[in-house]
Coordinates of C-alpha atoms in Angstrom, one line a residue:
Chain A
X4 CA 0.0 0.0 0.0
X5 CA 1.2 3.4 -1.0
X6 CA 1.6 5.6 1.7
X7 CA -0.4 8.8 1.4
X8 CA 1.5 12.2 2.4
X9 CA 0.9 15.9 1.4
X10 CA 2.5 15.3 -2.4
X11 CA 0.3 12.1 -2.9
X12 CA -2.9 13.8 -1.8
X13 CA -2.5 17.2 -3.2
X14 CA -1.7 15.5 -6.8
X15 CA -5.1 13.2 -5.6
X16 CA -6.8 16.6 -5.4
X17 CA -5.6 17.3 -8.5
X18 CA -6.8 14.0 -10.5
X19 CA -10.3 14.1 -8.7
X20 CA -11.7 17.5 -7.5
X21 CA -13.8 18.2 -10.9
X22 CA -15.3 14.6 -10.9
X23 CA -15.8 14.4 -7.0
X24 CA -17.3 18.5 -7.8
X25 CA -19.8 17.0 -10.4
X26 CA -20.7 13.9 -8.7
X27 CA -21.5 16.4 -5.4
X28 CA -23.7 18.7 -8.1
X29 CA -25.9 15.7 -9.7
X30 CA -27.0 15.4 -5.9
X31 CA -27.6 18.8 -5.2
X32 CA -27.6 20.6 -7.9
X33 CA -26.5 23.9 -6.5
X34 CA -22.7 24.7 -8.0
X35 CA -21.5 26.4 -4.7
X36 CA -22.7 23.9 -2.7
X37 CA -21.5 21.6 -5.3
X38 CA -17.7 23.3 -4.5
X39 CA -18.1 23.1 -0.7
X40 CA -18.8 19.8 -0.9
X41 CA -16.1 18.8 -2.6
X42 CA -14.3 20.5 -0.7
X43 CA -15.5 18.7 2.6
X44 CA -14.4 15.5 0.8
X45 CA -11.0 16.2 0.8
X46 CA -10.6 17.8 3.8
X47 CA -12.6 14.6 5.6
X48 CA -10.5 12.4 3.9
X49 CA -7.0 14.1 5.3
X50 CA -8.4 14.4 8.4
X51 CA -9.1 10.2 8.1
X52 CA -5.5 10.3 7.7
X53 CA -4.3 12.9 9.9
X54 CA -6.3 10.3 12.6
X55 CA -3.5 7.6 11.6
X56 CA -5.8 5.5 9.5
X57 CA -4.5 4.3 6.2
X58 CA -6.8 4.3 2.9
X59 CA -5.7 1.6 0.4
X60 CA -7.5 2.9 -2.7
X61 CA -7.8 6.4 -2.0
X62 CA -10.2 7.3 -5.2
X63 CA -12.4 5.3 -4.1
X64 CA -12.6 6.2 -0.2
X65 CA -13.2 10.2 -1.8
X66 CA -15.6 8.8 -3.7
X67 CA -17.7 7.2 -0.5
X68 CA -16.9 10.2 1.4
X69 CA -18.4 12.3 -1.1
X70 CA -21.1 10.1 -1.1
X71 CA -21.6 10.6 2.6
X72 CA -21.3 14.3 2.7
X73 CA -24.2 14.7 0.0
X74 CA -26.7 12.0 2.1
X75 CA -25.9 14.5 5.3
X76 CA -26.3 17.8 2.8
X77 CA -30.4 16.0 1.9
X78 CA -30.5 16.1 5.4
X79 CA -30.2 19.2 6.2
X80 CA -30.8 20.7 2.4
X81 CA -32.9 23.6 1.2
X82 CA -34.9 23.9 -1.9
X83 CA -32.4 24.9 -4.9
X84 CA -33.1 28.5 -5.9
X85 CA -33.8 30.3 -8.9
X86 CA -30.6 32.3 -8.9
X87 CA -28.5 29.5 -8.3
X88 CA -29.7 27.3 -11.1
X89 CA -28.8 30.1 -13.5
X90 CA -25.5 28.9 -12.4
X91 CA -25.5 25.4 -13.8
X92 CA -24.7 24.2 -17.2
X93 CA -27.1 25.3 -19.9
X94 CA -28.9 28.0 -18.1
X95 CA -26.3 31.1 -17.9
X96 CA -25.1 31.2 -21.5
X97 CA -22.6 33.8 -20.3
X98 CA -20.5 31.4 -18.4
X99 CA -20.8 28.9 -21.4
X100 CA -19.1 31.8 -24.2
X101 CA -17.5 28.6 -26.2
X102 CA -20.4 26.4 -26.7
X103 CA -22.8 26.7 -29.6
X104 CA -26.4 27.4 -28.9
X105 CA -27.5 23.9 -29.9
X106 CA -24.8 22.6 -27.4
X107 CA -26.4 24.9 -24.8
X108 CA -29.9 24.0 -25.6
X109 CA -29.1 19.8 -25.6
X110 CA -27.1 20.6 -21.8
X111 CA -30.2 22.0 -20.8
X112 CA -32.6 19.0 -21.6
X113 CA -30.6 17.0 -20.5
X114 CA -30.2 18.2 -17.2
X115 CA -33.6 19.1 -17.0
X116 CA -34.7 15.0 -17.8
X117 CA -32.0 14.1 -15.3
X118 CA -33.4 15.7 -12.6
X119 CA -36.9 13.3 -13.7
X120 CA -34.6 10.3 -12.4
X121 CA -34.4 9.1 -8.8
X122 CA -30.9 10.4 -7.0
X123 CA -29.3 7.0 -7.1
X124 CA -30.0 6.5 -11.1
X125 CA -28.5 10.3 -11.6
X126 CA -25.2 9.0 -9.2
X127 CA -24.5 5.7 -11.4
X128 CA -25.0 7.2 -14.7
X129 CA -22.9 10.2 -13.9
X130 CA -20.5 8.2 -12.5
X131 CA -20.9 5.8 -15.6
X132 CA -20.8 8.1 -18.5
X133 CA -19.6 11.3 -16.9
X134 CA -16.8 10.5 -15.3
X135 CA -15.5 7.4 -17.2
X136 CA -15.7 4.7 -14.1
X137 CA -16.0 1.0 -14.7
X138 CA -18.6 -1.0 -13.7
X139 CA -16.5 -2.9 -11.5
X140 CA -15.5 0.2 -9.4
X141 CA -18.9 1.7 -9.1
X142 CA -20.1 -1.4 -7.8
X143 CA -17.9 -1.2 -4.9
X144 CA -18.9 1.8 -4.2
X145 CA -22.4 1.4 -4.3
X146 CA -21.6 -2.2 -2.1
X147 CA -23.3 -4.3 -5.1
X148 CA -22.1 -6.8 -7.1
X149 CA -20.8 -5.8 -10.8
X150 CA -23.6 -7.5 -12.4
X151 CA -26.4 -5.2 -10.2
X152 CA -24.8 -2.7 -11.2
X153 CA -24.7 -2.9 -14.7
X154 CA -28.1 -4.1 -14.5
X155 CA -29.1 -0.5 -12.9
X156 CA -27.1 1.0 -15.3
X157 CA -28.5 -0.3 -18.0
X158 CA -31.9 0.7 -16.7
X159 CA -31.6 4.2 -15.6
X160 CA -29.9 4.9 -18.9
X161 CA -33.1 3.6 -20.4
X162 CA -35.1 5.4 -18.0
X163 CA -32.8 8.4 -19.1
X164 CA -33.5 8.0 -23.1
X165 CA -37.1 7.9 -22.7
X166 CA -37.4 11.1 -20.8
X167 CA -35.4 12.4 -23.5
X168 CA -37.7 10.9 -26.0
X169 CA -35.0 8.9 -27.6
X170 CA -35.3 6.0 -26.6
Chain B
X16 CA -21.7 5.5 -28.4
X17 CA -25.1 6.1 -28.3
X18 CA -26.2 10.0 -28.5
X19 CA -27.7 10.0 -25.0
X20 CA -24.2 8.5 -23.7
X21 CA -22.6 10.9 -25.6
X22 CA -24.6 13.6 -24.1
X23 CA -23.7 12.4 -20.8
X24 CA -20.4 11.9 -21.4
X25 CA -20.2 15.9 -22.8
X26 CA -20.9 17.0 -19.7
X27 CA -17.5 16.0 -18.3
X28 CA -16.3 18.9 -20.2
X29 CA -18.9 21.8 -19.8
X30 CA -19.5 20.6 -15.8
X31 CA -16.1 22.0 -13.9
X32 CA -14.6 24.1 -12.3
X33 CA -12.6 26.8 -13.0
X34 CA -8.8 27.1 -12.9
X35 CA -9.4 29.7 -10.1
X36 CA -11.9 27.5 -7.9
X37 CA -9.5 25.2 -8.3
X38 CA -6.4 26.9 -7.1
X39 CA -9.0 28.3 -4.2
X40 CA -9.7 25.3 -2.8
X41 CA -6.0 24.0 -3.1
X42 CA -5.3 26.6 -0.9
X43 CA -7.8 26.4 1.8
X44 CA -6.9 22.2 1.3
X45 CA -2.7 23.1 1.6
X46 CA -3.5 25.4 4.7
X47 CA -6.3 22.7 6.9
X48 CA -3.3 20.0 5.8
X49 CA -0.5 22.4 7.6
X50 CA -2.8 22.6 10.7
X51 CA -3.5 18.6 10.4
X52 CA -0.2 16.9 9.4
X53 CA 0.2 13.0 8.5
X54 CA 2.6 11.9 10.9
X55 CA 4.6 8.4 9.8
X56 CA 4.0 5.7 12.1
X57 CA 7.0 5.8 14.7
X58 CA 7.7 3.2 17.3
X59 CA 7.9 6.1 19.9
X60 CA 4.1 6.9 19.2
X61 CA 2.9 6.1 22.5
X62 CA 5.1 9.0 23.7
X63 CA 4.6 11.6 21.2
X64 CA 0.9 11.0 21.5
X65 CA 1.0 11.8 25.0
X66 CA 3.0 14.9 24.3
X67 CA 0.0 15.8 21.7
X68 CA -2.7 15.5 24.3
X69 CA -1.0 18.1 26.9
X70 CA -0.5 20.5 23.8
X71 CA -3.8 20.0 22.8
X72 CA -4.9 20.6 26.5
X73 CA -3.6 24.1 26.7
X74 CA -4.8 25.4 23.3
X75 CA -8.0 24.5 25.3
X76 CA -7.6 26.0 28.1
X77 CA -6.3 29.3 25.8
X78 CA -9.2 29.1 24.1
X79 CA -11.8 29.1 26.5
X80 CA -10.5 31.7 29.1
X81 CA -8.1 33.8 26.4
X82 CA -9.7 35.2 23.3
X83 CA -11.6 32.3 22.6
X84 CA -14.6 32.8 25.1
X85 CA -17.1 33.5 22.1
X86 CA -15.5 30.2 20.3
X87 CA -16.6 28.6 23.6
X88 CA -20.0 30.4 24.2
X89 CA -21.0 28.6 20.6
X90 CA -22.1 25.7 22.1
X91 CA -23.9 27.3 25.1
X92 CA -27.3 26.3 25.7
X93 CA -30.3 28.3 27.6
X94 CA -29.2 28.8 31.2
X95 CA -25.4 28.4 30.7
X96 CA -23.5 31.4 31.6
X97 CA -22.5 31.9 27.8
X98 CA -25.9 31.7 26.8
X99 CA -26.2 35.5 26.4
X100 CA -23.3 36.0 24.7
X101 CA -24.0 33.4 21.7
X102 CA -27.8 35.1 21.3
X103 CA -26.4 38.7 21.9
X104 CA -22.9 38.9 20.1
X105 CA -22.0 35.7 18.3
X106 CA -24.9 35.2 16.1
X107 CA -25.6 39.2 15.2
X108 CA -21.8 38.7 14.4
X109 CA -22.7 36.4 11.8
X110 CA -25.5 37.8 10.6
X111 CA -23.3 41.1 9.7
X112 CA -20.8 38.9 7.9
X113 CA -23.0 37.6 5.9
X114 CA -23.1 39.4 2.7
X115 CA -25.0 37.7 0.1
X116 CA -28.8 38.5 0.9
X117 CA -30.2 35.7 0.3
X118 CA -27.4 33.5 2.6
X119 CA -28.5 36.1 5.5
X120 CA -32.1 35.3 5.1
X121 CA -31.2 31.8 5.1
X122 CA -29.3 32.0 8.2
X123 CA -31.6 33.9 10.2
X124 CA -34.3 31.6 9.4
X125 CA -31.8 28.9 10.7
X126 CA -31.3 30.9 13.7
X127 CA -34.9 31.2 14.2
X128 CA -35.0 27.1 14.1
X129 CA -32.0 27.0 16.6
X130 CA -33.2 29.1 18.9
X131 CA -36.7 27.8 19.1
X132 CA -35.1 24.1 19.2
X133 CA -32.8 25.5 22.3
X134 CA -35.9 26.4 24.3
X135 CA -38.1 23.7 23.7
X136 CA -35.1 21.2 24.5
X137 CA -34.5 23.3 28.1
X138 CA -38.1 23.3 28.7
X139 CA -38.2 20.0 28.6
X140 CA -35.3 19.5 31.3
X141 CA -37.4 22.2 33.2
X142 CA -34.3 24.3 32.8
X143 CA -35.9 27.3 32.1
X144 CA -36.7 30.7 34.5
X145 CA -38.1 33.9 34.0
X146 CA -34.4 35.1 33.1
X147 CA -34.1 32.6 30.5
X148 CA -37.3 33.1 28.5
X149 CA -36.6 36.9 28.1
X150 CA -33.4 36.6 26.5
X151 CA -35.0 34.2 24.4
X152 CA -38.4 36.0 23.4
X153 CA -35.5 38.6 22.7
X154 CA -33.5 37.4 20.8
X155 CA -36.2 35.7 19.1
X156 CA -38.1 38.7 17.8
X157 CA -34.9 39.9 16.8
X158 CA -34.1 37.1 14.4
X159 CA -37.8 37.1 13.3
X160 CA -37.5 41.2 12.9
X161 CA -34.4 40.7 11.0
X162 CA -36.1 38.0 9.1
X163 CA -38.5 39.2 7.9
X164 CA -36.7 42.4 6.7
X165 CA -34.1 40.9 4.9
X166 CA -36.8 38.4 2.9
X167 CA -38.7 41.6 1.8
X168 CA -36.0 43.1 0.6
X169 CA -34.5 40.2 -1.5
X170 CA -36.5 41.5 -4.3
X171 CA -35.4 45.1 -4.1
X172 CA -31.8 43.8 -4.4
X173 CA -33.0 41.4 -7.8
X174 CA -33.5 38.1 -6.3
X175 CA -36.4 36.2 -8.1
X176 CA -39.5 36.4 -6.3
X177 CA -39.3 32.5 -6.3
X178 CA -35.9 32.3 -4.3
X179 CA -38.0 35.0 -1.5
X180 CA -40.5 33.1 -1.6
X181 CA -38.7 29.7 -0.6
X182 CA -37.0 31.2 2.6
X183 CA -41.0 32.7 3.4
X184 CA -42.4 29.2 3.1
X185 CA -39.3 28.1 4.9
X186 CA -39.9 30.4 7.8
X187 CA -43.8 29.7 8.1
X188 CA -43.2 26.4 8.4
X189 CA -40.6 26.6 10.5
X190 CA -42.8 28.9 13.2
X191 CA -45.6 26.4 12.6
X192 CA -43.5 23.1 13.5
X193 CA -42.2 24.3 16.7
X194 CA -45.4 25.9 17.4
X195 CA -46.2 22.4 17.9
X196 CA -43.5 21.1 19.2
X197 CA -43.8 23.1 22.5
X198 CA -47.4 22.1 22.4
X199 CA -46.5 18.6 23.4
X200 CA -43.4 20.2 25.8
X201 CA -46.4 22.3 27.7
X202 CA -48.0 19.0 28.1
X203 CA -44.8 16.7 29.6
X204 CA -44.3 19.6 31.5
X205 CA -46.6 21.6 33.3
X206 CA -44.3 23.9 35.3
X207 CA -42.9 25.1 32.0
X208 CA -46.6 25.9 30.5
X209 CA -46.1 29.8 31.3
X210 CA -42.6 29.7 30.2
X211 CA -44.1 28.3 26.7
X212 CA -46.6 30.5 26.5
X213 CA -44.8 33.3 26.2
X214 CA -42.5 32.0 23.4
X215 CA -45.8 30.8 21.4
X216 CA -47.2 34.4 21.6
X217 CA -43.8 35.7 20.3
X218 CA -44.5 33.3 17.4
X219 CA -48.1 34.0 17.2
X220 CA -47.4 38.0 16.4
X221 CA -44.8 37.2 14.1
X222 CA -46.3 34.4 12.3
X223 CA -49.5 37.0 10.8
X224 CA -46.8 39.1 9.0
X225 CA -44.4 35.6 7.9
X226 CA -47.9 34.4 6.0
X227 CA -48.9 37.6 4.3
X228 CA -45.3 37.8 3.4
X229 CA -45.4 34.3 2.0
X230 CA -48.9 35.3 0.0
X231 CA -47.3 38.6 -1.5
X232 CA -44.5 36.4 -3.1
X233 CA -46.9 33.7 -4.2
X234 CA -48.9 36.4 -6.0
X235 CA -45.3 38.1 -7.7
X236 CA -44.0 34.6 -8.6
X237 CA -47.3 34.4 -10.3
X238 CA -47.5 37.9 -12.0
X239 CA -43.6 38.5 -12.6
X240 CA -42.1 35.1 -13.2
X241 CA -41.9 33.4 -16.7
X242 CA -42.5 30.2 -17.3
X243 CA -39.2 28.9 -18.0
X244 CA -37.5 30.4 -14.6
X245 CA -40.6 28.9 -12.9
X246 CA -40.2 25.7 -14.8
X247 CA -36.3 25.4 -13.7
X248 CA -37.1 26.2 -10.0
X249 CA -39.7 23.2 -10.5
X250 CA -37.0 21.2 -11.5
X251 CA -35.1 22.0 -8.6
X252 CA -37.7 21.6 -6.0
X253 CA -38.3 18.1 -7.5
X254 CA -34.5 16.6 -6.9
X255 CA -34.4 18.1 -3.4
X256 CA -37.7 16.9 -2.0
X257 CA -37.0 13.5 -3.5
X258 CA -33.4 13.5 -2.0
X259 CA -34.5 14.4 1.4
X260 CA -37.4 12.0 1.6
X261 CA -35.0 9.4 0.9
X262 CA -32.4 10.1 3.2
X263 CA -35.4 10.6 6.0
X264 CA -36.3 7.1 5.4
X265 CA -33.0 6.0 5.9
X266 CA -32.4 8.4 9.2
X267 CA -35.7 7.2 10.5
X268 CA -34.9 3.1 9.8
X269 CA -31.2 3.4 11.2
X270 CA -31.9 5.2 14.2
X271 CA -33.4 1.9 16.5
X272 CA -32.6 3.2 19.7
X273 CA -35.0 6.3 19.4
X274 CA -37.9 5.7 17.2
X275 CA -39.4 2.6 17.6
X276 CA -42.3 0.8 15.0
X277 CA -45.3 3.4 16.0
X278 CA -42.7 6.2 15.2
X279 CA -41.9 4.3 12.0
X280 CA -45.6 4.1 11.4
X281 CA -46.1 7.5 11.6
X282 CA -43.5 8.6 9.8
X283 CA -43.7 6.6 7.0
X284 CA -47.8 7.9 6.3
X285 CA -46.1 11.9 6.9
X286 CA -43.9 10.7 3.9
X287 CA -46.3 8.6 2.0
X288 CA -48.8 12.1 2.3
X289 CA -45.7 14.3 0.5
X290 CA -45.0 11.6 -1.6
X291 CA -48.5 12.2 -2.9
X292 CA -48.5 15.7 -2.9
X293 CA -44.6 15.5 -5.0
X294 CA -47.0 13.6 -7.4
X295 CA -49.5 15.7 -7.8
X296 CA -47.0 18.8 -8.2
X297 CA -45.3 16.5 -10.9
X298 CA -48.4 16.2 -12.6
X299 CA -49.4 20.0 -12.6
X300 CA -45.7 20.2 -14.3
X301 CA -46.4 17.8 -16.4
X302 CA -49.7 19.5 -17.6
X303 CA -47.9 22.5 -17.9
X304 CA -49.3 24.7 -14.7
X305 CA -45.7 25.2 -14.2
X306 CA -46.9 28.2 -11.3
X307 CA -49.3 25.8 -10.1
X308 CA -46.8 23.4 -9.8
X309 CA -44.3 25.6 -7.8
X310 CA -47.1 26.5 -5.5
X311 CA -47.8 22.7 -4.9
X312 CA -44.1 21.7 -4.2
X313 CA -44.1 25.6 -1.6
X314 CA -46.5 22.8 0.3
X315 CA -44.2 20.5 0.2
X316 CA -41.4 22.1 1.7
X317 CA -43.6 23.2 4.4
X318 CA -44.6 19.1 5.0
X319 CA -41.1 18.1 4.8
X320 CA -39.7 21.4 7.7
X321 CA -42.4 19.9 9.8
X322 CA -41.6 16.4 9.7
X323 CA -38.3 17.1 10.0
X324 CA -38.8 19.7 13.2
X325 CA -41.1 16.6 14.9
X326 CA -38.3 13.9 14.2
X327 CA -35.3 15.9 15.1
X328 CA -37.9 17.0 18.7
X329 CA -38.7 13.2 18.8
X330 CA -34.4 12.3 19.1
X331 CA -33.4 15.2 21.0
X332 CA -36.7 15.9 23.9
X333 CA -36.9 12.5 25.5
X334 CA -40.9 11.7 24.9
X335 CA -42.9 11.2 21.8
X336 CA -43.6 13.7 19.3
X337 CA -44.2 12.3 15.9
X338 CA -46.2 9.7 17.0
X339 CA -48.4 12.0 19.2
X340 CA -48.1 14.3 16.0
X341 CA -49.8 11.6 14.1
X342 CA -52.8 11.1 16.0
X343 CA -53.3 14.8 16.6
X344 CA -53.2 16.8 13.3
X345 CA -57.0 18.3 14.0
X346 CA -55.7 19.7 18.0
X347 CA -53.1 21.4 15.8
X348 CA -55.4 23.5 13.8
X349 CA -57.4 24.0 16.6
X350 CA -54.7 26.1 18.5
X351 CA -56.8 29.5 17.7
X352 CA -53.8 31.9 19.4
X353 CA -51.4 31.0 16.2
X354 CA -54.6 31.7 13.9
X355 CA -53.8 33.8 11.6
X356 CA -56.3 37.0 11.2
X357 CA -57.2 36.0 7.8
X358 CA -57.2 33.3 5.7
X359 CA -54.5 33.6 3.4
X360 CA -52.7 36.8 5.3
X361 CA -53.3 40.3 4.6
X362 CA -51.0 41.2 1.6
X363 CA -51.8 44.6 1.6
X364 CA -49.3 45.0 4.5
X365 CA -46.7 45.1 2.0
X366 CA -48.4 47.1 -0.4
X367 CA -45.6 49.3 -2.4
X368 CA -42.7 47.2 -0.9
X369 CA -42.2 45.5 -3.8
X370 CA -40.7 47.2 -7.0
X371 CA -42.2 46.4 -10.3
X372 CA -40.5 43.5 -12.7

């Protein structure tokens, strides 16, 4: 096992903090909350370390921190306002200068049909599809075996497509 | 890869942050990992362990009688000698820091919870004298004065009526919960009935204005709104209700030591209700009332704060609420003093405080 010191982690942070920032959004769907909980993440995760615990696959211990942090953020969350959904892909064109308006319009049905799914279907697809994971490592994560995991995959991704109306 | 994969995957590249966020929080990550350093195992552990625990002991000891006596007051509860300075300096404190409008409303909302959660949780230790109760009907008005100012002048500073309108529905519901909760405290505890009383009055004259602000907003969102911002905070309201029902269920069916299978019971027909009503929201979405919608999920919220006042009462007072809850939804609506003079709440209290679109 590879121990973990300052270098290791901060080049950890590097590697993971946009995927752990959009797996935190698909559950909350707020971008600043989105950034604190990543945030919270890492800073949970040292402090696992700093405690004298050792992580053997750090990736995915961020990753079930993350996913702990956003189950305590439902607790405690408030509705998503207006203002802060102009933040998120799709719906402030001016923060999105590069992308085409077809682009901007396809971002914003999609995220508008994701939001249709149940939390756990938006978590495996984004981790799926989004972020590149194999099956294999999302099923750890989720504690399921490869092959209920695909099967969920496979499902919310139809789920997915006929919300979309391409399915 | 399909299109909808492809879609998916697209968002890898359009969902991250900037180079700046990212330096930001590299920062704050570098500077909690100086304060917080990985020490390598050593075989003189046992000794330099030790060594930690008297320094630790003395920042302590600094920090509670040096400068940190309002780091130490934060955890003060109603009847501790600190008590006055959390209520009276700490939280005003915040409040001033705060600079985003809506994040103060927020928080003094949250302060109104805390506060009202404090007393009904000394109440019921019978921990409460006269001395007590007027530093908390204080500070209590003042939160609900600040409140209450601050929501009303979200719009005049260009927040969507819908955003006010959330931390309004958020408030009611809030008053309305705890309203109850010290209902069922009154009734454990006698001696604290007049003790109560005063902090439901406080909640009673402040409760008239939080609904007529409430029905102002309603009636903006409706007039000012379009249908695509109204359709997006829809969305919104969707994934979050969903999300916190689900992880209620789970709080509710891992916590066995507090809430046993009548608690369960009652919970789970509170959430089967909302679940109903986040149906029949979805539904008016779906149909394309998107306003009628947005209204439907405002009642939402206000089912999910109460469920989640009773359940956090029900863990942290000692005796039952949520079950008691269950059984006595009509004595709730009965409590005339927290009537509200009319119906819906007189708007035209705010008449000209909010600026046209």
């Amino acid at each position: 096992m590879k121990r973990i010191d300052e270098k290791v982690f901060i080049e950890a942070y590097d590697s993971y903090a946009d995927a752990l920032f959009r797996y935190c959004y698909f559950r909350v769907y707020d971008r600043e909350r989105a950034r604190e909980l990543m945030q919270e993440t890492f800073l949970k995760a040292w402090e696992y370390l700093h405690k004298g615990n050792e992580i053997e696959n750090l990736r995915a211990f961020l990753y079930k921190v993350a996913h702990n942090v956003c189950v305590n953020e439902a607790i405690r969350s408030k509705s998503v306002s207006l203002d802060e959904m102009h933040e998120t892909v799709g719906y402030d064109p001016e923060d999105q200068q590069q992308l085409s308006p077809e682009r901007q319009a396809e971002g914003s049905l999609l995220m508008e049909r994701l939001t249709l799914l149940s939390e756990t279907d938006r978590e495996t697809l984004a981790l799926r599809y989004v972020e590149g994971l194999p099956v294999a490592e999302i099923a750890t994560m989720l504690g399921e075996t490869p092959n209920a995991t695909s099967v969920r995959i496979h499902r919310a991704l139809a789920r997915l497509k006929k919300e979309m109306g391409t399915a | 890869m399909k299109h909808t994969e492809q879609e998916l995957k697209k968002l890898s590249e359009t969902l991250a942050l900037s180079a700046s966020e990212k330096d930001t929080h590299k920062d704050a990550l570098r500077s909690f990992m100086r304060e917080h350093p990985v020490v390598a195992p050593s075989p003189f552990a046992p000794f330099a362990f030790g060594f930690f625990r008297y320094a630790l002991a003395i920042v302590v000891v600094l920090a509670v009688t040096g400068t940190g006596v309002t780091f130490a007051s934060e955890g003060a509860t109603p009847g501790d000698a600190l008590y006055a300075i959390k209520v009276k300096v700490n939280e005003p404190a915040r409040i001033a820091l705060t600079r985003d409008p809506e994040k103060r409303a927020d928080l003094e909302v949250a302060l109104v919870d805390r506060r009202l959660k404090e007393f009904a949780e000394a109440s019921a230790r019978e921990d409460v004298d006269e001395g007590v109760t007027d530093l908390v009907v204080e500070s209590l008005s003042d939160r609900l004065e600040d409140a209450h100012g601050d929501i009303l002048t979200l719009r005049a500073e260009g927040v969507a009526a819908s955003a006010a309108l959330d931390t309004a529905v958020d408030l009611y519901s809030t008053l309305s919960a705890h309203t109850e909760v010290l209902t069922r405290v009154s009734e454990e505890n006698p001696e604290s009935f007049d003790d109560i009383k005063r902090i439901r009055n406080t909640i009673a004259s402040h409760i008239t204005i939080t609904e007529s602000v409430r029905t102002a907003l309603r009636r903006a969102v409706n007039e000012d709104e379009s249908d695509v911002a109204v359709g997006i905070a829809v969305m919104a309201k969707q994934g979050a209700a969903t999300g916190t029902l689900e992880a209620t269920t789970l709080q509710v069916a891992a916590d066995t030591d507090t809430f046993d299978d009548g608690d369960r019971h009652a919970v789970d027909d509170a959430i089967t209700q909302i679940r109903n009503a986040v149906e029949a929201a979805s539904e008016e979405s779906g149909r394309g009332d998107r306003k009628n919608a947005l209204r439907l999920y405002g009642e939402v919220d206000e089912q999910i704060t109460r469920l989640r006042t009773l359940i956090d009462a029900d863990q942290s007072l000692g005796f039952d609420i949520i079950e008691r809850s269950r059984h006595s939804d009509d004595e709730a609506e009965k409590t005339e003093e927290i009537e509200p003079e009319t119906e819906d709440g007189d708007s035209s209290l705010l008449d000209g405080l909010f600026p046209g679109p």
